[in-house]
Short mmCIF file of C-alpha atoms and ligand atoms in Angstrom, two decimals:
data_model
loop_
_atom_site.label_atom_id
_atom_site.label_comp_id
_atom_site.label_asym_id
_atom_site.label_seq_id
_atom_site.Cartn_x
_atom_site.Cartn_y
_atom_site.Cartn_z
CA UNK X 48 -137.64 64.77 103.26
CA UNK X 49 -140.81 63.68 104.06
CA UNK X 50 -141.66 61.75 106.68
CA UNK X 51 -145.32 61.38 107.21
CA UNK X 52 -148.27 58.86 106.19
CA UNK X 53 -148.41 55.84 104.77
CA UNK X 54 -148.35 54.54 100.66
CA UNK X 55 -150.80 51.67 100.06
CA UNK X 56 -148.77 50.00 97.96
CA UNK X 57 -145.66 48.23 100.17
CA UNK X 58 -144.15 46.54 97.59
CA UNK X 59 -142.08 46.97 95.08
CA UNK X 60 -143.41 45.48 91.48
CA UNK X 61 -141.53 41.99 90.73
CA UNK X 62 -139.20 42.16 87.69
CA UNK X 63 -138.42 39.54 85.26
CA UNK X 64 -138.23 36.05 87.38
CA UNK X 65 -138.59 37.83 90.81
CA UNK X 66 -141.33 38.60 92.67
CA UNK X 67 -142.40 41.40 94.06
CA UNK X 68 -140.15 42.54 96.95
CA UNK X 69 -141.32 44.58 100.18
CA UNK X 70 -139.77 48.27 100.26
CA UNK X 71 -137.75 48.61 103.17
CA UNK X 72 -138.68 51.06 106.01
CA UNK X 73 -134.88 52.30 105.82
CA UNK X 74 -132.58 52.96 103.25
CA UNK X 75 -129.54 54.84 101.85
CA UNK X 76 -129.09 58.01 99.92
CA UNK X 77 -125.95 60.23 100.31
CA UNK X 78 -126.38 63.16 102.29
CA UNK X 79 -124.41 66.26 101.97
CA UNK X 80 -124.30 67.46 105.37
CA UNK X 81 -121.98 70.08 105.21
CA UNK X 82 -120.95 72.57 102.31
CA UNK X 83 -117.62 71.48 100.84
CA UNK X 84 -117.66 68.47 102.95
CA UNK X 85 -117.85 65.09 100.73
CA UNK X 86 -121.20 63.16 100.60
CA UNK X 87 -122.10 60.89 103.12
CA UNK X 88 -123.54 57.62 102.69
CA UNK X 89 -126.59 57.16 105.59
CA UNK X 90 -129.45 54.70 106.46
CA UNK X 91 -132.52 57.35 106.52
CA UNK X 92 -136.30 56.02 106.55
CA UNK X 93 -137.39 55.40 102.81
CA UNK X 94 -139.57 58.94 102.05
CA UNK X 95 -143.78 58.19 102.58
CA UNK X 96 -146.46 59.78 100.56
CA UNK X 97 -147.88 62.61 101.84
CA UNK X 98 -149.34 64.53 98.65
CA UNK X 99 -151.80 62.86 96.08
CA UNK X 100 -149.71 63.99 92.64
CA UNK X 101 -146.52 62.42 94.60
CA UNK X 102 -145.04 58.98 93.35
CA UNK X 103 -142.50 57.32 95.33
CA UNK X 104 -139.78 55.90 93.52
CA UNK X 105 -137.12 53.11 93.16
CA UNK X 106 -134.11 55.28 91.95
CA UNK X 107 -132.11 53.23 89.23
CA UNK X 108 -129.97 55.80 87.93
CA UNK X 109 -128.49 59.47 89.07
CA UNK X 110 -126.38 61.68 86.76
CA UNK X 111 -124.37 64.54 88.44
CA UNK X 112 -124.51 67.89 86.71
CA UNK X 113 -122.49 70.86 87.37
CA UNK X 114 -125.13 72.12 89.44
CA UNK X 115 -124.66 69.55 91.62
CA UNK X 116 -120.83 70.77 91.99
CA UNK X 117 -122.45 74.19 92.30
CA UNK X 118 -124.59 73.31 95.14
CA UNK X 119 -122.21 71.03 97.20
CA UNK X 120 -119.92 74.42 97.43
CA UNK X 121 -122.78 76.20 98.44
CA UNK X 122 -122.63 78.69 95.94
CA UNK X 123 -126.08 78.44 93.73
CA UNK X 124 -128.84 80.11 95.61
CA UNK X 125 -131.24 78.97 97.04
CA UNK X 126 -129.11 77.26 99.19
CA UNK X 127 -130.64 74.08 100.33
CA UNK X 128 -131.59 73.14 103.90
CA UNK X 129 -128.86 70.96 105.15
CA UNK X 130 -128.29 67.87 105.38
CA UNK X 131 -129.19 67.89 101.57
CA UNK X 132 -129.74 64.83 98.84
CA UNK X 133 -127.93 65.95 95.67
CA UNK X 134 -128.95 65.07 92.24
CA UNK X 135 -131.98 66.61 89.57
CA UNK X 136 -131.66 64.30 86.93
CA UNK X 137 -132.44 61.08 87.39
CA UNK X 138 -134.65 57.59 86.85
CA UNK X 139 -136.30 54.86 88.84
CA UNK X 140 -139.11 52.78 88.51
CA UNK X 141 -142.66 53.44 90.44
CA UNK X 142 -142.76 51.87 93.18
CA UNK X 143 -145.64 53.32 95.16
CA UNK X 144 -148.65 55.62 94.53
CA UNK X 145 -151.21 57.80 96.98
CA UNK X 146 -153.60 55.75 99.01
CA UNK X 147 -156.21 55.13 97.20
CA UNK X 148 -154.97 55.22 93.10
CA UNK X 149 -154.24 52.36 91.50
CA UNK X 150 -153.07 54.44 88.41
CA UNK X 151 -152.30 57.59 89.69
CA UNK X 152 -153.56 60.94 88.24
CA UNK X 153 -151.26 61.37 85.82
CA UNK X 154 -151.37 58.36 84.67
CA UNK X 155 -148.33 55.96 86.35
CA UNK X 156 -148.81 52.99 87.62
CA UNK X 157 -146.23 50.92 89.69
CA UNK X 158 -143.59 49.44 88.08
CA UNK X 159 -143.40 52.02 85.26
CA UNK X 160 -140.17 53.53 84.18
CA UNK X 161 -140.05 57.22 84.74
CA UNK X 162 -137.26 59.70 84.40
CA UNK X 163 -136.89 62.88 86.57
CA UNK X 164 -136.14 66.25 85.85
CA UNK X 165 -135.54 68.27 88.99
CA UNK X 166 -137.81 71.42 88.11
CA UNK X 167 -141.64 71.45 88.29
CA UNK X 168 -142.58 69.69 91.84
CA UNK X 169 -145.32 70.76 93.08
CA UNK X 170 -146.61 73.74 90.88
CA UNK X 171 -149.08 76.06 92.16
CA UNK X 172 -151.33 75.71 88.68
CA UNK X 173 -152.60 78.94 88.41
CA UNK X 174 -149.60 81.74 88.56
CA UNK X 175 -148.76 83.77 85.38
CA UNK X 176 -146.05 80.61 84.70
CA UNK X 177 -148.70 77.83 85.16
CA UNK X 178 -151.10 79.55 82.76
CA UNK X 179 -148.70 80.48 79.69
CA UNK X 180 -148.63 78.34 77.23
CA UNK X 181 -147.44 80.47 74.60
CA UNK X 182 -143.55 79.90 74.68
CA UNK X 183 -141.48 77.05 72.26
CA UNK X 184 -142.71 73.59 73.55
CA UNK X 185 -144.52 74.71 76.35
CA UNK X 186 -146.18 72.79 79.04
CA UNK X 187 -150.23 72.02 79.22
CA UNK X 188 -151.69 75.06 80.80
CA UNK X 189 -151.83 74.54 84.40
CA UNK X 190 -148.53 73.23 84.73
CA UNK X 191 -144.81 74.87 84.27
CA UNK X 192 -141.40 73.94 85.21
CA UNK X 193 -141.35 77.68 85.76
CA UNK X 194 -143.88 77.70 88.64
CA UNK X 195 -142.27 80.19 91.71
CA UNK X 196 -143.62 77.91 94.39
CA UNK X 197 -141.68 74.72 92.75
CA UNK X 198 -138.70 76.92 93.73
CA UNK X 199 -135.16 75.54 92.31
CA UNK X 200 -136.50 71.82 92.45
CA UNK X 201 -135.61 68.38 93.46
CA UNK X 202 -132.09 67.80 94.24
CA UNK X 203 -131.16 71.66 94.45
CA UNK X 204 -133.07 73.36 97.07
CA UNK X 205 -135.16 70.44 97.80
CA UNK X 206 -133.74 66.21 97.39
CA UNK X 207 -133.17 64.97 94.69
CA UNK X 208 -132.13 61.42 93.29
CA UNK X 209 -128.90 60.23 95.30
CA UNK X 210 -130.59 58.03 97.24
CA UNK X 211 -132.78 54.46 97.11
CA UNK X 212 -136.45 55.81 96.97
CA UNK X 213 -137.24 59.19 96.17
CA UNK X 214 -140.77 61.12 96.01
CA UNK X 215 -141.20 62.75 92.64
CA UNK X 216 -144.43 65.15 91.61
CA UNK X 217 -146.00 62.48 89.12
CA UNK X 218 -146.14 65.62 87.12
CA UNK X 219 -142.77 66.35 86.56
CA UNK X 220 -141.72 63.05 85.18
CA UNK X 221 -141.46 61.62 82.05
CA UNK X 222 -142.11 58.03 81.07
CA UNK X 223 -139.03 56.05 79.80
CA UNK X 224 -139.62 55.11 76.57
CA UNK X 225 -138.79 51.91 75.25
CA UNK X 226 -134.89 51.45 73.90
CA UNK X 227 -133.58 53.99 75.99
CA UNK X 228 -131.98 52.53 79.73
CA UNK X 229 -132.32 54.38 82.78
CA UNK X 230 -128.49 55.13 82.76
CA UNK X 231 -128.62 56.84 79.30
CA UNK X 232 -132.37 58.37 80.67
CA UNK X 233 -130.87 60.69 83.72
CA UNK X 234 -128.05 62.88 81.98
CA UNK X 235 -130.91 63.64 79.46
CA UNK X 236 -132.56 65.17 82.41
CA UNK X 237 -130.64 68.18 83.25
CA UNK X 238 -127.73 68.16 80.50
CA UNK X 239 -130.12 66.69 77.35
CA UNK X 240 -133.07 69.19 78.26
CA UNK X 241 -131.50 71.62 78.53
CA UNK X 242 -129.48 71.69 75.41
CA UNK X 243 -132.67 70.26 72.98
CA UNK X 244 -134.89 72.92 74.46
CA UNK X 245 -132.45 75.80 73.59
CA UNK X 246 -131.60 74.24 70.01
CA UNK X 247 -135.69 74.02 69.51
CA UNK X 248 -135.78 77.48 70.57
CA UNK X 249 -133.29 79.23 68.26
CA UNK X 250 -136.07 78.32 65.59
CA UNK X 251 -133.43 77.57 62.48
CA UNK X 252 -134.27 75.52 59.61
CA UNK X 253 -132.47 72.55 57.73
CA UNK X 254 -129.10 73.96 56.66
CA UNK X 255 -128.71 76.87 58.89
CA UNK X 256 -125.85 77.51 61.28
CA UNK X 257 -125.26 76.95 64.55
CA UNK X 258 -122.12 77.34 67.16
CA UNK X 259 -121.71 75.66 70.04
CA UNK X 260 -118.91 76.83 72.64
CA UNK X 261 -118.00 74.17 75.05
CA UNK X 262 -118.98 71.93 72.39
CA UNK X 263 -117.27 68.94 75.06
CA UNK X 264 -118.75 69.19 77.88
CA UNK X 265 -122.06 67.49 78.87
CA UNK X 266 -124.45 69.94 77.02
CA UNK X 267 -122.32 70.23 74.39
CA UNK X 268 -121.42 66.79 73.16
CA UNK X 269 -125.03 66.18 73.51
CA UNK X 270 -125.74 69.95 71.68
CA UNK X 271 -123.29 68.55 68.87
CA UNK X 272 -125.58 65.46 68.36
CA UNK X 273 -129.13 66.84 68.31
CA UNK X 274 -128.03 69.93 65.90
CA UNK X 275 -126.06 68.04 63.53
CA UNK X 276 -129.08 65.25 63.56
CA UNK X 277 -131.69 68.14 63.12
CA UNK X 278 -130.02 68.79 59.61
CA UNK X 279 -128.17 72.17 61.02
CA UNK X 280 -124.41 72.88 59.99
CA UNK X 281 -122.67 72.66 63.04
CA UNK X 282 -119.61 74.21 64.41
CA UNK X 283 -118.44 72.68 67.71
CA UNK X 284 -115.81 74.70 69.37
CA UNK X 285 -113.69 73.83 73.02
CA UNK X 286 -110.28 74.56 73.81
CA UNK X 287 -109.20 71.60 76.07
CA UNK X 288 -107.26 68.49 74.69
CA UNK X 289 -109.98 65.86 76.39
CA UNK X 290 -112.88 67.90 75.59
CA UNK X 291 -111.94 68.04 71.72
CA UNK X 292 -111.25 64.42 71.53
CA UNK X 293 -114.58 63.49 73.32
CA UNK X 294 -116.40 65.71 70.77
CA UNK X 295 -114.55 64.01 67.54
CA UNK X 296 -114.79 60.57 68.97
CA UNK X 297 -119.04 60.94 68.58
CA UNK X 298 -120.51 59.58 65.98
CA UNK X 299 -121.78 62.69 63.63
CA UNK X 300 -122.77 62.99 60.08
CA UNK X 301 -120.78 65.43 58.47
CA UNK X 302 -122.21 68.90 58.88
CA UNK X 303 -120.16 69.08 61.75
CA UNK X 304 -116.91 70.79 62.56
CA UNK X 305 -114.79 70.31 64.96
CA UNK X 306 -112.19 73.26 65.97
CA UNK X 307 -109.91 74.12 68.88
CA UNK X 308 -110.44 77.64 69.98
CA UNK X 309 -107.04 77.79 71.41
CA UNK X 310 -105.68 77.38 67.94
CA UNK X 311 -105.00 81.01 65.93
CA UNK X 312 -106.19 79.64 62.62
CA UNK X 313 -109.45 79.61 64.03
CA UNK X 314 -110.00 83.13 64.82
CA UNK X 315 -113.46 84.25 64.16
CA UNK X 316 -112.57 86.27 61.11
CA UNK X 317 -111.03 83.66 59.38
CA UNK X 318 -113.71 81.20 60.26
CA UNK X 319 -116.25 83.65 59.24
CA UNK X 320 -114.72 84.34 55.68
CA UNK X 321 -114.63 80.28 55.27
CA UNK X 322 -118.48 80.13 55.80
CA UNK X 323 -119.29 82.66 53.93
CA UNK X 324 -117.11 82.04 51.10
CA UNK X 325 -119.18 78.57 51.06
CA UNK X 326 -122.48 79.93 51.37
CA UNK X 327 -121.69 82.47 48.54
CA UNK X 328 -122.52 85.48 50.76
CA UNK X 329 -121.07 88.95 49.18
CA UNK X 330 -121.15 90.56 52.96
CA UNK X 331 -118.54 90.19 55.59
CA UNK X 332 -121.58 91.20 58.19
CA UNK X 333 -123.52 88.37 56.41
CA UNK X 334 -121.20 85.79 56.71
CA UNK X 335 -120.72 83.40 60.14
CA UNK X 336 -123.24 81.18 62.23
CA UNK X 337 -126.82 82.17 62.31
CA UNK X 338 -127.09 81.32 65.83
CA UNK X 339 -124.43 81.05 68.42
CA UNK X 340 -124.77 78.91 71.97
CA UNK X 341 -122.64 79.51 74.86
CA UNK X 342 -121.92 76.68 77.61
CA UNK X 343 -119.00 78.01 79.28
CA UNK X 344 -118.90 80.29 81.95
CA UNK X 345 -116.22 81.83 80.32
CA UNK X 346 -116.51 86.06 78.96
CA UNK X 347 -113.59 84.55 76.08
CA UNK X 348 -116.35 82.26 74.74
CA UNK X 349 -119.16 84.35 74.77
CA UNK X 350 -117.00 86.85 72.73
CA UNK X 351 -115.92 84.33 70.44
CA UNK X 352 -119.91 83.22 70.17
CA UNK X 353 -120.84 87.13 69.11
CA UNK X 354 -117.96 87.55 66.79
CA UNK X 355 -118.62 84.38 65.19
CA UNK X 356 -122.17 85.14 64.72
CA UNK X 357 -123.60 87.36 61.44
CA UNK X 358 -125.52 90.22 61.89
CA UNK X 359 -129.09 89.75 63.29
CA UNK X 360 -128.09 86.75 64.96
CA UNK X 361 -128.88 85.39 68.21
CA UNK X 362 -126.79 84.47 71.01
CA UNK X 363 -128.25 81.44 73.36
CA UNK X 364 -126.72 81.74 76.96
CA UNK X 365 -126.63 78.69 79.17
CA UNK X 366 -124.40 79.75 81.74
CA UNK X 367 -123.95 81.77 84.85
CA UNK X 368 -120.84 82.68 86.28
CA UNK X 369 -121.21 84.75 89.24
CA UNK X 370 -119.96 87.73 87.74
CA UNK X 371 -122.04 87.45 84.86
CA UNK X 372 -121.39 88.51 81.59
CA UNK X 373 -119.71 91.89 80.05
CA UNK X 374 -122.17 92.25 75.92
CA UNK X 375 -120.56 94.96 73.57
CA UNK X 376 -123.71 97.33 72.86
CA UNK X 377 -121.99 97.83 69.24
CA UNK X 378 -123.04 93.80 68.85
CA UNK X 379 -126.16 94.34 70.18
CA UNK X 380 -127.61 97.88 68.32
CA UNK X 381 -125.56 98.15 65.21
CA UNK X 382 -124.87 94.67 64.40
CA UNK X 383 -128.40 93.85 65.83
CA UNK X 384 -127.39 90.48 67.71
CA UNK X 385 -130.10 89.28 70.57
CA UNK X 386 -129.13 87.35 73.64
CA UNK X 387 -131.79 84.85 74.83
CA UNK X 388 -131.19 82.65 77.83
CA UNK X 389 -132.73 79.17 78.68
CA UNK X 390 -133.21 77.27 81.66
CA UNK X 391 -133.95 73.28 81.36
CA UNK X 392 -136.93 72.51 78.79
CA UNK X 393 -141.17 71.35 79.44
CA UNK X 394 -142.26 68.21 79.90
CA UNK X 395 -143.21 68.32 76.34
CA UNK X 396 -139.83 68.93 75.03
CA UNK X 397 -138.63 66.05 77.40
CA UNK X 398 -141.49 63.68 75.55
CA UNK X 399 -139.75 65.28 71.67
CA UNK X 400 -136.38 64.75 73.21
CA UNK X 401 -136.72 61.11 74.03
CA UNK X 402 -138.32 60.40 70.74
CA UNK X 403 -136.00 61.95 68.98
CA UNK X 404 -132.92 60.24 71.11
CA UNK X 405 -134.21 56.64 69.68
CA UNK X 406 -134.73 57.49 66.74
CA UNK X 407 -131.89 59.21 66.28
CA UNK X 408 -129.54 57.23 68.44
CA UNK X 409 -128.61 60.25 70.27
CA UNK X 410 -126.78 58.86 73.72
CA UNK X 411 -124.84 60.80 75.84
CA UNK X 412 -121.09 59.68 76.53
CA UNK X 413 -120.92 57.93 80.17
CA UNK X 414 -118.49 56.73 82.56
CA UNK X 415 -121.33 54.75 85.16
CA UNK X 416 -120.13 54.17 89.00
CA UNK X 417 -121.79 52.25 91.77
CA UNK X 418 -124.08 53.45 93.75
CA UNK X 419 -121.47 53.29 96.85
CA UNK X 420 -118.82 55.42 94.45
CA UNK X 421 -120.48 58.87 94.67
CA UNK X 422 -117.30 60.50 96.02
CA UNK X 423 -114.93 58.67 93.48
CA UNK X 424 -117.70 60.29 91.05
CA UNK X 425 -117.15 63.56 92.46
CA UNK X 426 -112.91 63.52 92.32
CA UNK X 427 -113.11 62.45 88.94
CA UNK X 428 -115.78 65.41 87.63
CA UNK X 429 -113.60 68.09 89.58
CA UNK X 430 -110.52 66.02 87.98
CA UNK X 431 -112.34 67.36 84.93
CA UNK X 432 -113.07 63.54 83.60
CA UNK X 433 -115.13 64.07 80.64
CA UNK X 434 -118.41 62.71 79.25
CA UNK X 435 -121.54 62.75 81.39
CA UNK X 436 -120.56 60.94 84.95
CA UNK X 437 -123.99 58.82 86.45
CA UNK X 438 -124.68 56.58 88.93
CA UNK X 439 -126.17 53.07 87.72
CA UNK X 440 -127.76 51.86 91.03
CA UNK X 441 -127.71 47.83 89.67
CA UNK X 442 -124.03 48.35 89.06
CA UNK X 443 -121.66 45.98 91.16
CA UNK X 444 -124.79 43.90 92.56
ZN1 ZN T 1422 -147.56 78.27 89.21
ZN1 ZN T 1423 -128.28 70.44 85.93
#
C-alpha cells in the first residue's frame, strides 16, 4: 500500500444534496493477514498518490471471484505480500488525482464513475506486450493488460478493492457508463471480461455454435447471456442442481439450451446427432458445436467440451487446475481441434462489453452484502451460493 505524498484534492466530490466531504486520513479495508485465516476488518491510513497515472478512489462496490478464493488459500502464484487487500474487480468514484491535474492524463476527473479491472497497473509501455496491438480487441499501443512489470495486478499480488479508498492506474479503468450501477459494474470486471473477451475471440458468426461448460457459474451465466444475445446457438451445460436452475431462471431468447451433464440422455453423441440432424449436416465429424468453452476446472468437462465439438473446432480454456489438463492428440491431429486459452480482456473490450451490457440488458445475477459482511460473503461462496457474490459499500448505511 502506499503510503507516501500528498493528493491535492482532499475532498471527496459532493453527491446529489451533499456537499463535498473531506477524505479521511484513516479508513477500513479487510486485510487478509494470514493464508486460510478469514479477512480482517482494520483502520489503515487511506492510500496517497505517489505516481502521476494513479487515481485514488472511493470504492463503491467489490465482487469476489474465485481468484480471490484462490489467493486467500495461498495457492495462485504470485503469492501476495502479506497482510494482503483482496478483490480485482471492482468500482468507486474518483476521488482524488496527482498534484497538479485537474483532469488527469487519461482523462478522469473527480467524481467520475470508474470501474476496475485488476490487470494492467502500471505497464512498462514499451515491452513486446505494450507494443502489440495485433490480437482480438487489443489495447492502444503502449498499453497492455499483459505488461510483465504489471505482474498479476491489483487485488492478487498487489491490493485490490476490499477496502474504502483504493489507488488505481487511471489507465486500467474504465468509465461507468450511464444505466449500469456500480454493483452490476464490478463482477463485469473479472467474471464479464473475461467471458466477452473469449466469446469475441472464438470469431463465430450469427447462427454458429457455441458450448459453454459450467454454464452456472459466474462466467458462465454471464457466457450464456452475451452468446445467446450475439445471435450464436447456445448450449449451456452444468451438472449441479443450483447451477442449472440459476442458468434457466435468466432471461434468454431462445437459441439457448439448457442441459444437465449428469443426465445420460445428454451424452455427447446423442447431442451431437440432434444438432446435426437440425443443421442438415450428412457427417457425424461435421455435426456438434463449432466452438466449445470450458469454465470448470474439471478434466470430465473439458472432455465433454472436445467430444461435443465438430471437427476443426476450437476449444476455449478458462481454467487452471493445478494439475492441468490431460488433451487426446487423436482430437487434436486427426480431428484437427485447437485449444486457445484467455486471460481477462483490454480495456477496449471492457468499453464493447459495457455497451453491449445496456444495450443488451446483460446483468449478472447478484446476492449484494455490506461492506462489514465480507466473511459471511466468503462462507456462502465456499457454501457454493450461486450467482456472482459483491460487496455494495452504501448497503446497510
Ligand atoms: Zn509492458
Ligand atoms: Zn477473477
Amino acid at each position: 500500500m502506499s503510503t507516501t505524498t500528498t493528493t491535492t484534492t482532499r475532498t471527496e466530490p459532493p453527491s446529489t444534496n451533499s456537499p463535498s466531504k473531506p477524505i479521511p486520513s484513516t479508513s477500513r479495508a479487510w486485510l487478509l493477514k494470514a493464508f486460510n485465516q478469514p479477512y480482517e476488518l482494520c483502520d489503515i491510513p487511506t492510500p496517497t498518490l505517489d505516481d502521476p497515472h494513479d487515481i485514488l478512489i472511493r470504492v463503491t462496490a467489490a465482487s469476489y471471484c474465485h481468484t480471490d478464493a484462490l489467493v486467500a488459500q495461498g495457492i495462485v502464484p504470485p503469492l501476495p505480500p502479506l497482510p494482503h487487500v483482496g478483490c480485482h474487480e471492482y468500482a468507486g468514484v474518483v476521488v482524488a488525482l496527482p498534484e497538479g491535474q485537474s483532469v488527469a492524463t487519461h482523462g478522469f476527473k473527480v467524481g467520475d464513475h470508474v470501474a476496475v479491472s485488476g490487470r494492467g497497473n502500471h505497464v512498462c509501455g514499451d515491452c513486446l506486450e505494450c507494443d502489440d496491438d495485433s490480437a482480438v480487441l487489443p489495447d492502444a499501443k503502449g498499453y497492455s493488460v499483459y505488461c510483465p512489470s504489471s505482474g498479476a495486478g491489483l487485488g492478487v499480488d498487489r491490493p485490490g478493492g476490499f477496502r474504502e479508498y483504493a489507488v488505481v492506474d487511471g489507465r486500467q479503468v474504465g468509465r461507468v457508463p450511464a444505466g449500469l450501477k456500480g454493483v452490476e459494474v464490478a463482477p463485469l470486471m473479472c467474471a464479464g471480461l473475461t467471458i466477452y473477451t473469449a466469446i469475441r475471440k472464438l470469431n463465430l458468426t450469427q447462427g454458429q455454435r457455441v458450448a459453454i461448460l459450467g454454464c452456472g457459474g459466474g462466467l458462465g451465466h454471464l457466457g450464456l447471456q452475451f452468446a445467446a444475445k450475439m445471435g450464436l446457438r447456445v448450449l449451456g451445460i452444468d451438472i449441479t442442481g443450483r447451477a442449472l436452475e440459476l442458468a434457466r431462471s435468466l432471461d434468454l431468447p431462445n437459441n439457448v439450451q439448457i442441459v444437465d451433464g449428469k443426465d445420460e440422455k445428454n451424452g455427447a453423441e446423442q447431442l451431437r446427432k440432434a444438432m446435426g440432424q437440425e443443421d442438415g449436416r450428412k457427417y457425424f465429424d461435421q455435426m456438434g458445436v463449432d466452438a466449445a468453452i470450458i469454465l470448470p476446472e474439471s478434466q470430465k468437462a473439458f472432455d465433454l467440451g472436445c467430444a461435443l465439438t465438430r471437427n476443426g473446432g476450437k476449444i476455449m480454456v478458462l481454467s487452471f487446475p493445478p494439475e492441468g489438463f490431460h488433451f487426446s492428440a487423436f482430437d487434436v491431429v486427426i480431428r484437427r481441434l485447437s485449444v486457445e486459452g484467455s486471460l481477462i480482456g483490454s480495456n477496449r473490450a471492457m468499453e464493447e462489453m459495457f455497451e453491449f451490457c445496456v444495450q443488451h440488458g446483460v446483468r449478472a445475477k447478484l446476492t449484494t452484502y455490506a461492506f462489514e459482511d465480507l466473511n459471511q460473503l466468503v462462507e456462502d461462496y465456499h457454501k457454493g451460493k450461486p450467482g456472482k457474490l459483491v460487496i455494495d459499500v452504501g448497503k446497510g448505511r
